Amino acid sequence: MYVFIFTTVVVGFAACGVVLLLFRLWGRKAPKYVVPFVAALAMFGYMIWDEYSWFERYNARLPETITVIQTFTDENPFAPWTLISAPVNRFTAIDRDKMVINPGNPDAKRVTTLLLKKGAETLALTHLVDCATGKRGYVTADSTLDDNGFPTDMKEWFDMPADDPLRAAVCT
């Protein structure tokens, strides 16, 4: 967050410097309203660029083993341009290297999902996905694990619809 604020201020100062330099090269004095207007416009433009390009920049830095399975957008009435085209500000991904198939039941797979949101900590959740029944459950610290690292007593199962992104990514 501090880096974003610092960068935004630097962009504002840099834009003002360029405009003042251009006025000096032209041999004219800049009107008093130009400097704050240019600073505000540059900072506003940078904030919008950062918001809309965050997902692409973050996704490009992910290792190849991590696959994005779902993206989410949020519309904000205080940023009316998001009502036209909302930026991606969070996504769900899985780490294919950490996906484990149960040797006793090949339809049961343990997978770690990563929940990433701009400006927030990354959450990692471990799921047990049963591809045969289309159900998933959370592997928690209270789960009793067998020798292969799979839960022996899943307390709660959740049905996954056929078009569930987690189901599609793990079971195909």
Coordinates of C-alpha atoms in Angstrom, one line a residue:
M1 CA 0.0 0.0 0.0
Y2 CA 2.8 2.4 0.9
V3 CA 4.6 1.6 -2.4
F4 CA 1.4 2.4 -4.3
I5 CA 1.0 5.8 -2.5
F6 CA 4.7 6.6 -3.0
T7 CA 4.5 5.7 -6.7
T8 CA 1.4 7.7 -7.2
V9 CA 3.0 10.8 -5.7
V10 CA 6.2 10.3 -7.8
V11 CA 4.1 10.1 -11.0
G12 CA 2.4 13.3 -10.0
F13 CA 5.7 15.1 -9.4
A14 CA 7.2 13.7 -12.6
A15 CA 4.3 14.8 -14.7
C16 CA 4.5 18.3 -13.2
G17 CA 8.3 18.4 -13.9
V18 CA 7.7 17.5 -17.5
V19 CA 5.1 20.1 -18.0
L20 CA 7.2 22.8 -16.3
L21 CA 10.2 21.8 -18.4
L22 CA 8.1 22.1 -21.6
F23 CA 6.8 25.5 -20.6
R24 CA 10.4 26.7 -19.9
L25 CA 11.6 25.3 -23.3
W26 CA 8.8 27.3 -24.9
G27 CA 9.9 30.4 -23.0
R28 CA 6.6 30.8 -21.3
K29 CA 5.5 30.8 -17.7
A30 CA 3.0 28.0 -16.8
P31 CA -0.4 29.3 -15.5
K32 CA -0.9 28.6 -11.8
Y33 CA -3.7 26.1 -12.4
V34 CA -1.7 23.9 -14.8
V35 CA 0.6 22.3 -12.2
P36 CA -2.0 21.0 -9.8
F37 CA -4.2 20.0 -12.7
V38 CA -1.4 18.0 -14.4
A39 CA -0.5 16.4 -11.1
A40 CA -4.1 15.3 -10.4
L41 CA -4.6 14.0 -13.9
A42 CA -1.3 12.0 -13.9
M43 CA -2.0 10.5 -10.5
F44 CA -5.6 9.7 -11.5
G45 CA -4.4 8.1 -14.7
Y46 CA -1.8 6.0 -12.8
M47 CA -4.3 4.8 -10.3
I48 CA -6.7 3.6 -13.1
W49 CA -3.8 2.0 -15.0
D50 CA -2.7 0.2 -11.9
E51 CA -6.2 -1.0 -11.1
Y52 CA -6.8 -2.4 -14.6
S53 CA -3.4 -3.9 -15.2
W54 CA -2.9 -5.6 -11.8
F55 CA -4.2 -9.0 -12.8
E56 CA -2.2 -9.2 -16.0
R57 CA 1.0 -8.1 -14.2
Y58 CA 0.5 -10.4 -11.3
N59 CA -0.5 -13.4 -13.5
A60 CA 2.6 -12.9 -15.6
R61 CA 4.8 -13.4 -12.5
L62 CA 3.2 -16.6 -11.3
P63 CA 5.1 -19.8 -11.8
E64 CA 4.0 -22.1 -14.7
T65 CA 2.7 -24.7 -12.1
I66 CA 0.0 -22.3 -10.9
T67 CA -3.1 -22.2 -13.0
V68 CA -5.7 -19.4 -12.6
I69 CA -9.1 -21.1 -12.5
Q70 CA -11.4 -18.1 -11.7
T71 CA -11.3 -14.3 -11.8
F72 CA -13.6 -11.9 -10.0
T73 CA -14.5 -8.3 -10.8
D74 CA -16.0 -5.6 -8.5
E75 CA -18.0 -2.7 -9.7
N76 CA -17.7 0.4 -7.5
P77 CA -20.2 3.3 -7.7
F78 CA -17.5 5.7 -6.5
A79 CA -15.5 4.8 -9.6
P80 CA -18.2 5.0 -12.3
W81 CA -15.9 3.7 -15.1
T82 CA -16.0 0.3 -13.3
L83 CA -19.7 0.1 -14.1
I84 CA -18.8 0.0 -17.8
S85 CA -15.8 -2.3 -17.5
A86 CA -14.8 -3.6 -14.1
P87 CA -11.2 -4.6 -13.4
V88 CA -10.2 -8.0 -12.1
N89 CA -9.1 -7.4 -8.5
R90 CA -9.1 -11.0 -7.2
F91 CA -8.7 -14.5 -8.5
T92 CA -8.5 -18.2 -7.5
A93 CA -5.6 -20.4 -8.6
I94 CA -4.4 -23.9 -8.0
D95 CA -0.9 -25.2 -7.7
R96 CA -0.7 -28.3 -10.0
D97 CA 2.6 -29.3 -8.4
K98 CA 0.9 -29.7 -5.0
M99 CA -2.0 -31.7 -6.3
V100 CA -1.9 -35.2 -5.0
I101 CA -3.9 -38.2 -6.2
N102 CA -5.0 -40.7 -3.6
P103 CA -3.3 -44.1 -4.5
G104 CA -6.3 -46.0 -2.9
N105 CA -8.9 -43.9 -4.8
P106 CA -7.7 -42.2 -8.0
D107 CA -10.9 -40.1 -8.1
A108 CA -9.9 -38.4 -4.8
K109 CA -7.5 -35.6 -5.2
R110 CA -6.0 -33.2 -2.6
V111 CA -5.3 -29.8 -4.0
T112 CA -4.3 -26.4 -2.6
T113 CA -6.2 -23.4 -3.9
L114 CA -4.8 -19.9 -3.6
L115 CA -7.1 -17.0 -3.1
L116 CA -5.4 -13.7 -4.2
K117 CA -6.8 -10.2 -3.9
K118 CA -5.2 -6.9 -4.7
G119 CA -3.8 -5.4 -1.5
A120 CA -4.6 -8.4 0.7
E121 CA -2.7 -11.4 2.0
T122 CA -2.8 -14.6 -0.1
L123 CA -5.0 -17.3 1.4
A124 CA -4.2 -21.0 0.8
L125 CA -6.9 -23.6 1.3
T126 CA -6.4 -27.3 1.0
H127 CA -9.4 -29.2 -0.6
L128 CA -10.2 -32.8 -1.0
V129 CA -12.0 -33.2 -4.3
D130 CA -13.9 -36.4 -5.1
C131 CA -14.2 -36.3 -8.9
A132 CA -16.6 -39.4 -9.0
T133 CA -19.2 -37.8 -6.8
G134 CA -18.6 -34.1 -7.6
K135 CA -18.0 -33.1 -4.0
R136 CA -15.3 -31.3 -2.2
G137 CA -14.3 -30.8 1.4
Y138 CA -11.8 -28.7 3.3
V139 CA -8.8 -30.3 4.9
T140 CA -8.3 -28.5 8.2
A141 CA -5.9 -28.8 11.1
D142 CA -8.5 -31.0 12.9
S143 CA -8.6 -33.5 10.0
T144 CA -7.2 -37.0 10.7
L145 CA -4.9 -38.0 7.9
D146 CA -3.9 -41.5 6.7
D147 CA -0.4 -42.5 5.6
N148 CA -0.8 -40.9 2.2
G149 CA -1.9 -37.5 3.7
F150 CA -5.6 -37.9 2.9
P151 CA -8.3 -37.2 5.5
T152 CA -9.9 -40.3 6.9
D153 CA -13.0 -38.5 8.3
M154 CA -14.2 -35.7 6.2
K155 CA -16.7 -33.9 8.5
E156 CA -18.4 -31.9 5.8
W157 CA -18.8 -32.3 2.0
F158 CA -20.0 -29.7 -0.4
D159 CA -21.6 -30.4 -3.7
M160 CA -19.9 -28.9 -6.7
P161 CA -22.0 -28.0 -9.8
A162 CA -20.8 -29.5 -13.1
D163 CA -19.5 -26.1 -14.2
D164 CA -17.5 -25.4 -11.0
P165 CA -14.0 -24.1 -12.0
L166 CA -12.3 -26.1 -9.3
R167 CA -14.0 -29.3 -10.4
A168 CA -13.1 -28.5 -14.1
A169 CA -9.5 -27.8 -13.2
V170 CA -8.9 -30.8 -10.9
C171 CA -11.0 -33.5 -12.5
T172 CA -10.0 -33.1 -16.2

